Amino acid sequence: EAYAMLKDFAIDDDDHHQHIHGSANDGTAQAAAASTAMPLQPPTLQGGRLVRMRRKLFTREDPIGVHKYLGIFCLLNFIGRYRQMLFQDPAAGLGTAGMAWFSLACLIPHALLSASSLMFHTVPKERVVGKPMIWKEFRMHNIIFGLRSVLCSAAAALAIRFGNTAMVRRVAVIFSSSCILTSLVLADAATKKLRGKKHESTTATMPYPPEFSEATRYRFKCFYAYAQFMATLACLSVCNPAWPLAVLFPIQIASLLMTLVRKSLISTRAYHYAYTASLVAPWLVGIRHMKIACSPDFAVMVTLGYAMYKLRCKGVRKYALWIPAVALRIAIGDSMINYTAW
């Protein structure tokens, strides 16, 4: 239930510098002559675009590069795992194929990446008006829901590692269900402590480009809200262990995109397009899952997620939606889920 935020810095462009040579004894006349004689030099590497981008992204708040290197690893891991999910192993190495223990270990940096964001102390308490940038409430939601995805992915993968026996499956389902309800409670606690304005919302009051019409903004908001329900159901499914990892991608990429907005490296429009693309990516994974497993799991998730989203729009409290859903998942067990295909 999270995404947006920080401060709109004005970045000066100093690509071009003019160097004047000559003796200062002749005063301004000789200096002007020297400047006329020398043509402007092209930007050097120090003033180049890549160097300026690097200086903007890598700050003194992360002096030894903990967050930076974790972010690079996680981005590369997402690329590799999505390549597997879309073209090779649909379980992304977390199932019976591939090096499952290594793939499980690769989840740890994703958890550390979320937690390491707490080292940045310049994040404002309130959302910055006008552009999607990180603020404290968003950051805590990002950490909470990011860890939820990591834990639920690990639970489904470990159930496979330990033979998918009835007892192991039941433990995995109860554990994942507990993670979901706990994440909702923690997110509410973070909101109560960190939200400056009661009418604010991490999704509903997201800043949009001024050129977006009200109808366009409404469509974005609806899709963002619906995607949150789909992400939670992916964690509740406890079947393909790659699903929680797939929905972790938009959670963590949102922080990177907001940082790029704050650093004036991308626009607000680019943020919304890129973030929407990251939300579409798990759908591709789900469609391939449905084809390979010959199971209606994903179709059921799509239908149930939409029904819950519409009920939420009508004012039904989220706990009135998720507590019955979690209880039903535990009660039904795996009778309607194909968990053996992975």
mmCIF file of N, CA, C and O in Angstrom, residues 133-168:
data_model
loop_
_atom_site.group_PDB
_atom_site.id
_atom_site.type_symbol
_atom_site.label_atom_id
_atom_site.label_comp_id
_atom_site.label_asym_id
_atom_site.label_seq_id
_atom_site.Cartn_x
_atom_site.Cartn_y
_atom_site.Cartn_z
ATOM 1 N N MET A 133 8.199 11.672 -5.011
ATOM 2 C CA MET A 133 9.492 11.495 -4.360
ATOM 3 C C MET A 133 9.296 10.808 -3.018
ATOM 4 O O MET A 133 8.213 10.847 -2.425
ATOM 5 N N ILE A 134 10.360 10.191 -2.521
ATOM 6 C CA ILE A 134 10.284 9.399 -1.296
ATOM 7 C C ILE A 134 10.049 10.296 -0.083
ATOM 8 O O ILE A 134 10.677 11.338 0.047
ATOM 9 N N TRP A 135 9.110 9.875 0.790
ATOM 10 C CA TRP A 135 8.967 10.495 2.099
ATOM 11 C C TRP A 135 8.826 9.373 3.117
ATOM 12 O O TRP A 135 8.769 8.201 2.767
ATOM 13 N N LYS A 136 8.837 9.722 4.385
ATOM 14 C CA LYS A 136 9.029 8.712 5.427
ATOM 15 C C LYS A 136 7.934 7.656 5.469
ATOM 16 O O LYS A 136 8.216 6.473 5.689
ATOM 17 N N GLU A 137 6.704 8.056 5.295
ATOM 18 C CA GLU A 137 5.621 7.064 5.333
ATOM 19 C C GLU A 137 5.771 6.061 4.197
ATOM 20 O O GLU A 137 5.643 4.848 4.391
ATOM 21 N N PHE A 138 6.064 6.577 3.007
ATOM 22 C CA PHE A 138 6.280 5.677 1.876
ATOM 23 C C PHE A 138 7.435 4.717 2.153
ATOM 24 O O PHE A 138 7.351 3.520 1.865
ATOM 25 N N ARG A 139 8.522 5.256 2.699
ATOM 26 C CA ARG A 139 9.691 4.405 2.944
ATOM 27 C C ARG A 139 9.352 3.258 3.892
ATOM 28 O O ARG A 139 9.762 2.108 3.654
ATOM 29 N N MET A 140 8.604 3.533 4.959
ATOM 30 C CA MET A 140 8.246 2.465 5.887
ATOM 31 C C MET A 140 7.313 1.460 5.228
ATOM 32 O O MET A 140 7.454 0.246 5.431
ATOM 33 N N HIS A 141 6.351 1.925 4.445
ATOM 34 C CA HIS A 141 5.477 0.995 3.722
ATOM 35 C C HIS A 141 6.294 0.134 2.765
ATOM 36 O O HIS A 141 6.050 -1.067 2.619
ATOM 37 N N ASN A 142 7.261 0.759 2.116
ATOM 38 C CA ASN A 142 8.106 0.038 1.166
ATOM 39 C C ASN A 142 8.885 -1.070 1.874
ATOM 40 O O ASN A 142 8.996 -2.186 1.365
ATOM 41 N N ILE A 143 9.425 -0.762 3.051
ATOM 42 C CA ILE A 143 10.166 -1.761 3.829
ATOM 43 C C ILE A 143 9.235 -2.898 4.263
ATOM 44 O O ILE A 143 9.560 -4.085 4.106
ATOM 45 N N ILE A 144 8.073 -2.553 4.783
ATOM 46 C CA ILE A 144 7.133 -3.549 5.302
ATOM 47 C C ILE A 144 6.672 -4.498 4.200
ATOM 48 O O ILE A 144 6.732 -5.725 4.344
ATOM 49 N N PHE A 145 6.204 -3.940 3.087
ATOM 50 C CA PHE A 145 5.679 -4.796 2.026
ATOM 51 C C PHE A 145 6.793 -5.494 1.244
ATOM 52 O O PHE A 145 6.572 -6.570 0.689
ATOM 53 N N GLY A 146 7.974 -4.894 1.220
ATOM 54 C CA GLY A 146 9.103 -5.578 0.606
ATOM 55 C C GLY A 146 9.503 -6.815 1.390
ATOM 56 O O GLY A 146 9.717 -7.893 0.825
ATOM 57 N N LEU A 147 9.575 -6.679 2.714
ATOM 58 C CA LEU A 147 9.904 -7.832 3.554
ATOM 59 C C LEU A 147 8.814 -8.890 3.492
ATOM 60 O O LEU A 147 9.100 -10.090 3.545
ATOM 61 N N ARG A 148 7.564 -8.461 3.381
ATOM 62 C CA ARG A 148 6.459 -9.425 3.227
ATOM 63 C C ARG A 148 6.679 -10.300 1.997
ATOM 64 O O ARG A 148 6.529 -11.543 2.065
ATOM 65 N N SER A 149 7.033 -9.705 0.886
ATOM 66 C CA SER A 149 7.253 -10.473 -0.337
ATOM 67 C C SER A 149 8.422 -11.443 -0.186
ATOM 68 O O SER A 149 8.348 -12.594 -0.622
ATOM 69 N N VAL A 150 9.503 -10.973 0.432
ATOM 70 C CA VAL A 150 10.677 -11.825 0.621
ATOM 71 C C VAL A 150 10.319 -13.032 1.481
ATOM 72 O O VAL A 150 10.661 -14.180 1.157
ATOM 73 N N LEU A 151 9.618 -12.809 2.595
ATOM 74 C CA LEU A 151 9.277 -13.900 3.514
ATOM 75 C C LEU A 151 8.303 -14.891 2.878
ATOM 76 O O LEU A 151 8.448 -16.115 3.056
ATOM 77 N N CYS A 152 7.327 -14.379 2.135
ATOM 78 C CA CYS A 152 6.358 -15.286 1.507
ATOM 79 C C CYS A 152 6.996 -16.095 0.382
ATOM 80 O O CYS A 152 6.677 -17.273 0.187
ATOM 81 N N SER A 153 7.906 -15.491 -0.356
ATOM 82 C CA SER A 153 8.630 -16.231 -1.394
ATOM 83 C C SER A 153 9.488 -17.319 -0.765
ATOM 84 O O SER A 153 9.524 -18.464 -1.245
ATOM 85 N N ALA A 154 10.168 -16.983 0.328
ATOM 86 C CA ALA A 154 11.003 -17.971 1.020
ATOM 87 C C ALA A 154 10.160 -19.105 1.588
ATOM 88 O O ALA A 154 10.560 -20.281 1.536
ATOM 89 N N ALA A 155 8.975 -18.787 2.119
ATOM 90 C CA ALA A 155 8.107 -19.825 2.691
ATOM 91 C C ALA A 155 7.667 -20.825 1.628
ATOM 92 O O ALA A 155 7.706 -22.048 1.849
ATOM 93 N N ALA A 156 7.255 -20.327 0.465
ATOM 94 C CA ALA A 156 6.818 -21.225 -0.609
ATOM 95 C C ALA A 156 7.983 -22.063 -1.129
ATOM 96 O O ALA A 156 7.826 -23.257 -1.425
ATOM 97 N N ALA A 157 9.171 -21.435 -1.234
ATOM 98 C CA ALA A 157 10.342 -22.170 -1.726
ATOM 99 C C ALA A 157 10.789 -23.241 -0.727
ATOM 100 O O ALA A 157 11.146 -24.366 -1.115
ATOM 101 N N LEU A 158 10.772 -22.918 0.556
ATOM 102 C CA LEU A 158 11.185 -23.886 1.570
ATOM 103 C C LEU A 158 10.195 -25.044 1.662
ATOM 104 O O LEU A 158 10.597 -26.186 1.939
ATOM 105 N N ALA A 159 8.925 -24.786 1.425
ATOM 106 C CA ALA A 159 7.943 -25.870 1.418
ATOM 107 C C ALA A 159 8.282 -26.885 0.335
ATOM 108 O O ALA A 159 8.174 -28.104 0.540
ATOM 109 N N ILE A 160 8.728 -26.393 -0.814
ATOM 110 C CA ILE A 160 9.141 -27.292 -1.898
ATOM 111 C C ILE A 160 10.395 -28.052 -1.491
ATOM 112 O O ILE A 160 10.517 -29.264 -1.714
ATOM 113 N N ARG A 161 11.353 -27.342 -0.877
ATOM 114 C CA ARG A 161 12.612 -27.978 -0.469
ATOM 115 C C ARG A 161 12.378 -29.114 0.521
ATOM 116 O O ARG A 161 13.096 -30.107 0.532
ATOM 117 N N PHE A 162 11.370 -28.956 1.379
ATOM 118 C CA PHE A 162 11.098 -29.967 2.407
ATOM 119 C C PHE A 162 9.999 -30.929 2.000
ATOM 120 O O PHE A 162 9.346 -31.546 2.849
ATOM 121 N N GLY A 163 9.791 -31.074 0.704
ATOM 122 C CA GLY A 163 8.959 -32.151 0.185
ATOM 123 C C GLY A 163 7.491 -31.856 0.013
ATOM 124 O O GLY A 163 6.727 -32.744 -0.388
ATOM 125 N N ASN A 164 7.045 -30.640 0.300
ATOM 126 C CA ASN A 164 5.636 -30.282 0.126
ATOM 127 C C ASN A 164 4.690 -31.271 0.829
ATOM 128 O O ASN A 164 3.607 -31.584 0.325
ATOM 129 N N THR A 165 5.108 -31.759 1.979
ATOM 130 C CA THR A 165 4.211 -32.628 2.743
ATOM 131 C C THR A 165 3.030 -31.807 3.276
ATOM 132 O O THR A 165 3.081 -30.566 3.297
ATOM 133 N N ALA A 166 1.994 -32.481 3.716
ATOM 134 C CA ALA A 166 0.796 -31.787 4.185
ATOM 135 C C ALA A 166 1.114 -30.849 5.349
ATOM 136 O O ALA A 166 0.631 -29.707 5.393
ATOM 137 N N MET A 167 1.959 -31.314 6.273
ATOM 138 C CA MET A 167 2.312 -30.484 7.422
ATOM 139 C C MET A 167 3.132 -29.267 6.998
ATOM 140 O O MET A 167 2.889 -28.138 7.450
ATOM 141 N N VAL A 168 4.108 -29.507 6.118
ATOM 142 C CA VAL A 168 4.951 -28.402 5.645
ATOM 143 C C VAL A 168 4.111 -27.369 4.901
ATOM 144 O O VAL A 168 4.272 -26.154 5.094
#
